Amino acid sequence: MLNVDTIKNGLVIDHIRAGCGWRIFQWLGLDKSPFCSALIQNVSSKKSGKKDIIKIENVMDIDFSVLGFIDPNISVNIIQNEKIVRKIKMELPTRVQNVFKCKNPRCITITEHYVNPTFLLVDKENALYRCEYCDTLYKAGETPVTVSNN
């Protein structure tokens, strides 16, 4: 059994879809951080079978909308004196800006670098986002889906 020490003060990002932990770990810059952090992958979960967990021995600012876009099932526990003092449940943000680039090579956000890539939630049930400029569809946490013009 793997043993990871408790955190005195920091964050625990829990219920990450199995396999997505490394992406979040890198996005947060934890792979280059000077403080202690741990990525635990494929942990047994009663709810989802397997999950990833990130433990951070530091309090840092996190854009929760990005975490919600990557995986809306994530929860963030804020730890003080080895106790959970706040639990934040993620949800799909209605708007995501400057998080990722549109994959449509004809999109204005690709050709004009001053235009910020912006995506709007168009289908909450299916977690679909639409590029505000070219209408390319993206599924939250996955690869782009192209729009059919039929």
N, C-alpha and C. Protein backbone atom coordinates (compact mmCIF):
# COMPACT_ATOMS: atom_id res chain seq x y z
N MET A 1 0.84 -1.18 0.00
CA MET A 1 0.00 0.00 0.00
C MET A 1 0.88 1.24 0.00
N LEU A 2 0.54 2.19 -0.83
CA LEU A 2 1.26 3.45 -0.93
C LEU A 2 0.83 4.37 0.19
N ASN A 3 1.79 5.04 0.82
CA ASN A 3 1.48 5.96 1.91
C ASN A 3 1.98 7.35 1.54
N VAL A 4 1.08 8.31 1.48
CA VAL A 4 1.44 9.70 1.22
C VAL A 4 1.05 10.49 2.46
N ASP A 5 2.01 11.23 3.02
CA ASP A 5 1.77 11.97 4.26
C ASP A 5 0.61 12.94 4.14
N THR A 6 0.03 13.27 5.29
CA THR A 6 -1.04 14.27 5.32
C THR A 6 -0.45 15.64 5.07
N ILE A 7 -1.29 16.54 4.64
CA ILE A 7 -0.88 17.90 4.34
C ILE A 7 -1.24 18.77 5.54
N LYS A 8 -0.29 19.58 5.98
CA LYS A 8 -0.56 20.49 7.09
C LYS A 8 -1.38 21.68 6.60
N ASN A 9 -0.91 22.34 5.56
CA ASN A 9 -1.60 23.48 4.95
C ASN A 9 -1.42 23.38 3.44
N GLY A 10 -2.53 23.39 2.73
CA GLY A 10 -2.43 23.29 1.28
C GLY A 10 -3.75 22.91 0.64
N LEU A 11 -3.64 22.22 -0.49
CA LEU A 11 -4.81 21.84 -1.28
C LEU A 11 -4.76 20.37 -1.63
N VAL A 12 -5.94 19.77 -1.70
CA VAL A 12 -6.07 18.42 -2.23
C VAL A 12 -7.10 18.49 -3.35
N ILE A 13 -6.67 18.16 -4.55
CA ILE A 13 -7.59 18.13 -5.70
C ILE A 13 -7.97 16.67 -5.87
N ASP A 14 -9.24 16.38 -5.64
CA ASP A 14 -9.72 15.01 -5.56
C ASP A 14 -10.74 14.71 -6.65
N HIS A 15 -11.00 13.46 -6.86
CA HIS A 15 -12.01 12.97 -7.81
C HIS A 15 -11.67 13.37 -9.26
N ILE A 16 -10.39 13.42 -9.58
CA ILE A 16 -9.97 13.70 -10.95
C ILE A 16 -10.17 12.42 -11.76
N ARG A 17 -10.75 12.56 -12.95
CA ARG A 17 -10.94 11.40 -13.82
C ARG A 17 -9.59 10.72 -14.02
N ALA A 18 -9.55 9.40 -13.83
CA ALA A 18 -8.31 8.63 -13.95
C ALA A 18 -7.63 8.94 -15.29
N GLY A 19 -6.35 9.29 -15.21
CA GLY A 19 -5.57 9.60 -16.39
C GLY A 19 -5.46 11.09 -16.69
N CYS A 20 -6.27 11.92 -16.06
CA CYS A 20 -6.24 13.37 -16.29
C CYS A 20 -5.37 14.11 -15.27
N GLY A 21 -4.91 13.43 -14.26
CA GLY A 21 -4.14 14.07 -13.20
C GLY A 21 -2.86 14.73 -13.69
N TRP A 22 -2.15 14.06 -14.59
CA TRP A 22 -0.89 14.62 -15.08
C TRP A 22 -1.11 15.92 -15.83
N ARG A 23 -2.18 16.00 -16.62
CA ARG A 23 -2.51 17.21 -17.37
C ARG A 23 -2.75 18.39 -16.40
N ILE A 24 -3.48 18.15 -15.33
CA ILE A 24 -3.75 19.18 -14.34
C ILE A 24 -2.47 19.52 -13.58
N PHE A 25 -1.69 18.52 -13.24
CA PHE A 25 -0.42 18.71 -12.54
C PHE A 25 0.49 19.65 -13.34
N GLN A 26 0.58 19.44 -14.65
CA GLN A 26 1.40 20.30 -15.50
C GLN A 26 0.77 21.68 -15.65
N TRP A 27 -0.55 21.75 -15.85
CA TRP A 27 -1.22 23.03 -16.02
C TRP A 27 -0.99 23.93 -14.80
N LEU A 28 -0.98 23.33 -13.62
CA LEU A 28 -0.73 24.08 -12.39
C LEU A 28 0.75 24.43 -12.21
N GLY A 29 1.61 23.86 -13.03
CA GLY A 29 3.05 24.11 -12.93
C GLY A 29 3.71 23.37 -11.79
N LEU A 30 3.05 22.34 -11.29
CA LEU A 30 3.58 21.60 -10.14
C LEU A 30 4.81 20.78 -10.50
N ASP A 31 4.97 20.46 -11.78
CA ASP A 31 6.15 19.71 -12.20
C ASP A 31 7.42 20.56 -12.09
N LYS A 32 7.28 21.88 -11.92
CA LYS A 32 8.42 22.80 -11.80
C LYS A 32 8.41 23.58 -10.49
N SER A 33 7.48 23.27 -9.60
CA SER A 33 7.32 24.06 -8.38
C SER A 33 8.39 23.72 -7.33
N PRO A 34 8.71 24.69 -6.47
CA PRO A 34 9.70 24.45 -5.42
C PRO A 34 9.13 23.80 -4.16
N PHE A 35 7.81 23.70 -4.07
CA PHE A 35 7.20 23.12 -2.87
C PHE A 35 6.76 21.68 -3.13
N CYS A 36 6.45 21.00 -2.05
CA CYS A 36 6.10 19.58 -2.11
C CYS A 36 4.70 19.38 -2.71
N SER A 37 4.60 18.45 -3.64
CA SER A 37 3.31 18.08 -4.23
C SER A 37 3.37 16.62 -4.64
N ALA A 38 2.20 16.01 -4.73
CA ALA A 38 2.14 14.59 -5.10
C ALA A 38 0.98 14.37 -6.06
N LEU A 39 1.24 13.59 -7.10
CA LEU A 39 0.21 13.13 -8.02
C LEU A 39 0.05 11.64 -7.79
N ILE A 40 -1.15 11.25 -7.41
CA ILE A 40 -1.43 9.84 -7.16
C ILE A 40 -2.44 9.41 -8.22
N GLN A 41 -2.07 8.42 -9.00
CA GLN A 41 -2.91 8.01 -10.12
C GLN A 41 -3.54 6.64 -9.88
N ASN A 42 -4.71 6.48 -10.50
CA ASN A 42 -5.44 5.21 -10.49
C ASN A 42 -5.74 4.69 -9.09
N VAL A 43 -6.19 5.60 -8.23
CA VAL A 43 -6.60 5.26 -6.88
C VAL A 43 -8.00 4.64 -6.95
N SER A 44 -8.24 3.61 -6.17
CA SER A 44 -9.57 2.99 -6.14
C SER A 44 -10.61 4.00 -5.65
N SER A 45 -11.77 4.00 -6.31
CA SER A 45 -12.85 4.91 -5.96
C SER A 45 -14.17 4.15 -6.01
N LYS A 46 -14.97 4.30 -4.96
CA LYS A 46 -16.29 3.65 -4.93
C LYS A 46 -17.20 4.27 -5.99
N LYS A 47 -17.06 5.58 -6.20
CA LYS A 47 -17.94 6.31 -7.11
C LYS A 47 -17.62 6.06 -8.59
N SER A 48 -16.33 6.09 -8.93
CA SER A 48 -15.96 6.02 -10.35
C SER A 48 -15.04 4.86 -10.72
N GLY A 49 -14.73 4.00 -9.79
CA GLY A 49 -13.84 2.88 -10.09
C GLY A 49 -12.39 3.25 -9.84
N LYS A 50 -11.89 4.24 -10.59
CA LYS A 50 -10.52 4.74 -10.44
C LYS A 50 -10.54 6.25 -10.52
N LYS A 51 -9.58 6.89 -9.87
CA LYS A 51 -9.47 8.34 -9.90
C LYS A 51 -8.02 8.74 -9.67
N ASP A 52 -7.70 10.00 -9.96
CA ASP A 52 -6.40 10.58 -9.65
C ASP A 52 -6.60 11.61 -8.54
N ILE A 53 -5.55 11.85 -7.77
CA ILE A 53 -5.57 12.83 -6.68
C ILE A 53 -4.27 13.64 -6.75
N ILE A 54 -4.37 14.95 -6.51
CA ILE A 54 -3.18 15.80 -6.41
C ILE A 54 -3.17 16.42 -5.03
N LYS A 55 -2.05 16.29 -4.32
CA LYS A 55 -1.87 16.90 -3.02
C LYS A 55 -0.78 17.97 -3.15
N ILE A 56 -1.09 19.16 -2.63
CA ILE A 56 -0.17 20.30 -2.76
C ILE A 56 0.08 20.87 -1.37
N GLU A 57 1.33 20.87 -0.95
CA GLU A 57 1.70 21.41 0.37
C GLU A 57 1.98 22.90 0.22
N ASN A 58 0.94 23.63 -0.20
CA ASN A 58 1.05 25.06 -0.40
C ASN A 58 -0.34 25.57 -0.78
N VAL A 59 -0.66 26.77 -0.41
CA VAL A 59 -1.91 27.38 -0.85
C VAL A 59 -1.58 28.22 -2.07
N MET A 60 -2.30 27.99 -3.16
CA MET A 60 -2.03 28.71 -4.40
C MET A 60 -3.34 29.08 -5.07
N ASP A 61 -3.28 30.13 -5.89
CA ASP A 61 -4.47 30.54 -6.65
C ASP A 61 -4.68 29.58 -7.81
N ILE A 62 -5.90 29.13 -7.96
CA ILE A 62 -6.26 28.21 -9.04
C ILE A 62 -7.47 28.78 -9.76
N ASP A 63 -7.44 28.74 -11.08
CA ASP A 63 -8.61 29.13 -11.86
C ASP A 63 -9.57 27.94 -11.87
N PHE A 64 -10.59 28.02 -11.02
CA PHE A 64 -11.52 26.90 -10.87
C PHE A 64 -12.31 26.63 -12.14
N SER A 65 -12.50 27.66 -13.00
CA SER A 65 -13.23 27.44 -14.24
C SER A 65 -12.46 26.48 -15.14
N VAL A 66 -11.14 26.56 -15.13
CA VAL A 66 -10.34 25.65 -15.95
C VAL A 66 -10.46 24.23 -15.41
N LEU A 67 -10.38 24.08 -14.09
CA LEU A 67 -10.55 22.74 -13.50
C LEU A 67 -11.93 22.18 -13.83
N GLY A 68 -12.95 23.03 -13.78
CA GLY A 68 -14.30 22.60 -14.12
C GLY A 68 -14.42 22.19 -15.57
N PHE A 69 -13.68 22.87 -16.45
CA PHE A 69 -13.68 22.51 -17.86
C PHE A 69 -12.98 21.17 -18.09
N ILE A 70 -11.84 20.98 -17.42
CA ILE A 70 -11.08 19.73 -17.58
C ILE A 70 -11.89 18.54 -17.06
N ASP A 71 -12.50 18.72 -15.88
CA ASP A 71 -13.31 17.65 -15.29
C ASP A 71 -14.26 18.26 -14.26
N PRO A 72 -15.55 18.36 -14.58
CA PRO A 72 -16.50 18.99 -13.65
C PRO A 72 -16.77 18.19 -12.38
N ASN A 73 -16.25 16.98 -12.29
CA ASN A 73 -16.45 16.15 -11.09
C ASN A 73 -15.39 16.37 -10.02
N ILE A 74 -14.41 17.20 -10.32
CA ILE A 74 -13.31 17.47 -9.39
C ILE A 74 -13.82 18.21 -8.16
N SER A 75 -13.22 17.91 -7.02
CA SER A 75 -13.45 18.73 -5.82
C SER A 75 -12.09 19.16 -5.29
N VAL A 76 -12.05 20.37 -4.74
CA VAL A 76 -10.81 20.91 -4.18
C VAL A 76 -11.04 21.09 -2.68
N ASN A 77 -10.19 20.45 -1.89
CA ASN A 77 -10.24 20.57 -0.44
C ASN A 77 -9.13 21.52 0.01
N ILE A 78 -9.51 22.53 0.77
CA ILE A 78 -8.52 23.46 1.32
C ILE A 78 -8.21 22.98 2.73
N ILE A 79 -6.92 22.75 2.99
CA ILE A 79 -6.46 22.15 4.23
C ILE A 79 -5.74 23.21 5.08
N GLN A 80 -6.12 23.30 6.34
CA GLN A 80 -5.41 24.14 7.31
C GLN A 80 -5.25 23.32 8.59
N ASN A 81 -4.03 23.29 9.10
CA ASN A 81 -3.72 22.52 10.32
C ASN A 81 -4.20 21.08 10.21
N GLU A 82 -3.96 20.48 9.05
CA GLU A 82 -4.28 19.08 8.76
C GLU A 82 -5.77 18.76 8.75
N LYS A 83 -6.62 19.78 8.63
CA LYS A 83 -8.07 19.58 8.59
C LYS A 83 -8.66 20.27 7.36
N ILE A 84 -9.70 19.66 6.79
CA ILE A 84 -10.40 20.27 5.66
C ILE A 84 -11.25 21.42 6.21
N VAL A 85 -10.95 22.65 5.74
CA VAL A 85 -11.71 23.81 6.20
C VAL A 85 -12.71 24.29 5.15
N ARG A 86 -12.50 23.84 3.91
CA ARG A 86 -13.43 24.21 2.84
C ARG A 86 -13.34 23.19 1.72
N LYS A 87 -14.49 22.85 1.18
CA LYS A 87 -14.55 21.91 0.06
C LYS A 87 -15.27 22.62 -1.09
N ILE A 88 -14.60 22.67 -2.24
CA ILE A 88 -15.15 23.37 -3.40
C ILE A 88 -15.42 22.33 -4.49
N LYS A 89 -16.66 22.26 -4.92
CA LYS A 89 -17.08 21.33 -5.98
C LYS A 89 -17.05 22.07 -7.31
N MET A 90 -16.39 21.50 -8.29
CA MET A 90 -16.29 22.12 -9.61
C MET A 90 -17.58 21.91 -10.39
N GLU A 91 -17.80 22.77 -11.36
CA GLU A 91 -18.90 22.61 -12.30
C GLU A 91 -18.45 23.19 -13.63
N LEU A 92 -19.18 22.86 -14.68
CA LEU A 92 -18.82 23.37 -16.00
C LEU A 92 -18.99 24.89 -16.03
N PRO A 93 -17.94 25.63 -16.41
CA PRO A 93 -18.08 27.08 -16.52
C PRO A 93 -18.90 27.44 -17.76
N THR A 94 -19.62 28.56 -17.72
CA THR A 94 -20.41 28.98 -18.88
C THR A 94 -19.54 29.58 -19.96
N ARG A 95 -18.34 30.05 -19.58
CA ARG A 95 -17.43 30.68 -20.54
C ARG A 95 -15.99 30.34 -20.15
N VAL A 96 -15.19 29.99 -21.14
CA VAL A 96 -13.78 29.68 -20.91
C VAL A 96 -12.97 30.54 -21.86
N GLN A 97 -12.02 31.31 -21.31
CA GLN A 97 -11.23 32.21 -22.15
C GLN A 97 -9.74 32.03 -21.85
N ASN A 98 -8.95 32.00 -22.91
CA ASN A 98 -7.49 31.89 -22.82
C ASN A 98 -7.00 30.62 -22.13
N VAL A 99 -7.77 29.55 -22.23
CA VAL A 99 -7.38 28.29 -21.60
C VAL A 99 -6.73 27.38 -22.63
N PHE A 100 -7.28 27.32 -23.82
CA PHE A 100 -6.71 26.52 -24.89
C PHE A 100 -7.00 27.22 -26.21
N LYS A 101 -6.30 26.80 -27.25
CA LYS A 101 -6.47 27.43 -28.56
C LYS A 101 -7.45 26.64 -29.41
N CYS A 102 -8.15 27.35 -30.26
CA CYS A 102 -9.05 26.70 -31.20
C CYS A 102 -8.21 25.90 -32.20
N LYS A 103 -8.68 24.73 -32.53
CA LYS A 103 -7.95 23.86 -33.47
C LYS A 103 -8.31 24.13 -34.93
N ASN A 104 -9.29 25.00 -35.16
CA ASN A 104 -9.68 25.34 -36.53
C ASN A 104 -8.63 26.28 -37.11
N PRO A 105 -7.87 25.85 -38.13
CA PRO A 105 -6.80 26.70 -38.67
C PRO A 105 -7.32 28.00 -39.30
N ARG A 106 -8.62 28.07 -39.61
CA ARG A 106 -9.18 29.29 -40.21
C ARG A 106 -9.78 30.22 -39.16
N CYS A 107 -9.74 29.84 -37.90
CA CYS A 107 -10.31 30.66 -36.83
C CYS A 107 -9.48 31.94 -36.66
N ILE A 108 -10.16 33.04 -36.42
CA ILE A 108 -9.48 34.32 -36.24
C ILE A 108 -8.51 34.30 -35.06
N THR A 109 -8.78 33.46 -34.07
CA THR A 109 -7.89 33.39 -32.90
C THR A 109 -6.54 32.77 -33.25
N ILE A 110 -6.47 32.06 -34.36
CA ILE A 110 -5.21 31.47 -34.81
C ILE A 110 -4.42 32.49 -35.63
N THR A 111 -5.11 33.20 -36.51
CA THR A 111 -4.43 34.13 -37.41
C THR A 111 -4.17 35.50 -36.79
N GLU A 112 -5.02 35.93 -35.87
CA GLU A 112 -4.88 37.23 -35.21
C GLU A 112 -4.61 36.99 -33.73
N HIS A 113 -3.37 37.10 -33.34
CA HIS A 113 -2.95 36.72 -31.99
C HIS A 113 -3.47 37.65 -30.89
N TYR A 114 -3.99 38.80 -31.24
CA TYR A 114 -4.56 39.69 -30.23
C TYR A 114 -5.98 39.29 -29.84
N VAL A 115 -6.60 38.37 -30.59
CA VAL A 115 -7.96 37.91 -30.29
C VAL A 115 -7.86 36.73 -29.32
N ASN A 116 -8.50 36.86 -28.16
CA ASN A 116 -8.44 35.81 -27.14
C ASN A 116 -9.39 34.66 -27.48
N PRO A 117 -8.87 33.43 -27.48
CA PRO A 117 -9.76 32.28 -27.72
C PRO A 117 -10.81 32.19 -26.61
N THR A 118 -12.07 32.20 -27.00
CA THR A 118 -13.18 32.19 -26.05
C THR A 118 -14.17 31.10 -26.46
N PHE A 119 -14.61 30.32 -25.49
CA PHE A 119 -15.52 29.21 -25.74
C PHE A 119 -16.70 29.32 -24.80
N LEU A 120 -17.89 29.09 -25.35
CA LEU A 120 -19.14 29.22 -24.60
C LEU A 120 -19.80 27.86 -24.44
N LEU A 121 -20.33 27.60 -23.27
CA LEU A 121 -21.05 26.35 -23.01
C LEU A 121 -22.37 26.38 -23.76
N VAL A 122 -22.57 25.42 -24.67
CA VAL A 122 -23.80 25.38 -25.46
C VAL A 122 -24.68 24.18 -25.11
N ASP A 123 -24.11 23.16 -24.49
CA ASP A 123 -24.87 21.97 -24.12
C ASP A 123 -24.30 21.41 -22.83
N LYS A 124 -24.92 21.77 -21.70
CA LYS A 124 -24.40 21.37 -20.39
C LYS A 124 -24.46 19.86 -20.20
N GLU A 125 -25.53 19.22 -20.66
CA GLU A 125 -25.70 17.78 -20.50
C GLU A 125 -24.58 16.99 -21.18
N ASN A 126 -24.16 17.43 -22.36
CA ASN A 126 -23.09 16.75 -23.11
C ASN A 126 -21.74 17.45 -22.97
N ALA A 127 -21.66 18.49 -22.15
CA ALA A 127 -20.43 19.25 -21.88
C ALA A 127 -19.79 19.77 -23.17
N LEU A 128 -20.62 20.36 -24.05
CA LEU A 128 -20.11 20.88 -25.32
C LEU A 128 -19.93 22.39 -25.26
N TYR A 129 -18.79 22.82 -25.76
CA TYR A 129 -18.45 24.23 -25.87
C TYR A 129 -18.29 24.60 -27.33
N ARG A 130 -18.60 25.86 -27.65
CA ARG A 130 -18.49 26.36 -29.02
C ARG A 130 -17.53 27.54 -29.02
N CYS A 131 -16.62 27.54 -30.01
CA CYS A 131 -15.73 28.68 -30.19
C CYS A 131 -16.60 29.90 -30.53
N GLU A 132 -16.37 30.98 -29.84
CA GLU A 132 -17.17 32.19 -30.02
C GLU A 132 -17.00 32.79 -31.42
N TYR A 133 -15.92 32.46 -32.11
CA TYR A 133 -15.61 33.08 -33.40
C TYR A 133 -15.89 32.20 -34.61
N CYS A 134 -15.63 30.89 -34.49
CA CYS A 134 -15.76 30.04 -35.69
C CYS A 134 -16.76 28.90 -35.51
N ASP A 135 -17.34 28.76 -34.32
CA ASP A 135 -18.35 27.74 -34.03
C ASP A 135 -17.83 26.31 -33.95
N THR A 136 -16.52 26.11 -33.90
CA THR A 136 -15.99 24.77 -33.72
C THR A 136 -16.40 24.26 -32.34
N LEU A 137 -16.83 23.01 -32.26
CA LEU A 137 -17.28 22.43 -30.99
C LEU A 137 -16.17 21.67 -30.28
N TYR A 138 -16.19 21.76 -28.95
CA TYR A 138 -15.26 21.04 -28.10
C TYR A 138 -16.04 20.38 -26.99
N LYS A 139 -15.64 19.17 -26.64
CA LYS A 139 -16.22 18.50 -25.48
C LYS A 139 -15.29 18.76 -24.31
N ALA A 140 -15.83 19.19 -23.21
CA ALA A 140 -15.02 19.50 -22.03
C ALA A 140 -14.16 18.31 -21.67
N GLY A 141 -12.87 18.57 -21.48
CA GLY A 141 -11.93 17.53 -21.06
C GLY A 141 -11.47 16.59 -22.15
N GLU A 142 -11.93 16.80 -23.39
CA GLU A 142 -11.55 15.91 -24.47
C GLU A 142 -11.03 16.69 -25.66
N THR A 143 -10.80 16.00 -26.76
CA THR A 143 -10.29 16.63 -27.96
C THR A 143 -11.42 17.33 -28.74
N PRO A 144 -11.06 18.25 -29.63
CA PRO A 144 -12.08 19.01 -30.35
C PRO A 144 -13.00 18.14 -31.20
N VAL A 145 -14.23 18.61 -31.33
CA VAL A 145 -15.24 18.01 -32.19
C VAL A 145 -15.54 19.05 -33.25
N THR A 146 -15.53 18.68 -34.52
CA THR A 146 -15.79 19.67 -35.57
C THR A 146 -17.28 19.78 -35.85
N VAL A 147 -17.66 20.95 -36.28
CA VAL A 147 -19.07 21.23 -36.57
C VAL A 147 -19.38 20.79 -37.98
N SER A 148 -20.50 20.12 -38.15
CA SER A 148 -20.98 19.75 -39.47
C SER A 148 -21.81 20.90 -40.01
N ASN A 149 -21.53 21.34 -41.22
CA ASN A 149 -22.26 22.46 -41.82
C ASN A 149 -23.44 22.00 -42.66
N ASN A 150 -23.95 20.82 -42.43
CA ASN A 150 -25.09 20.31 -43.20
C ASN A 150 -26.40 20.83 -42.69
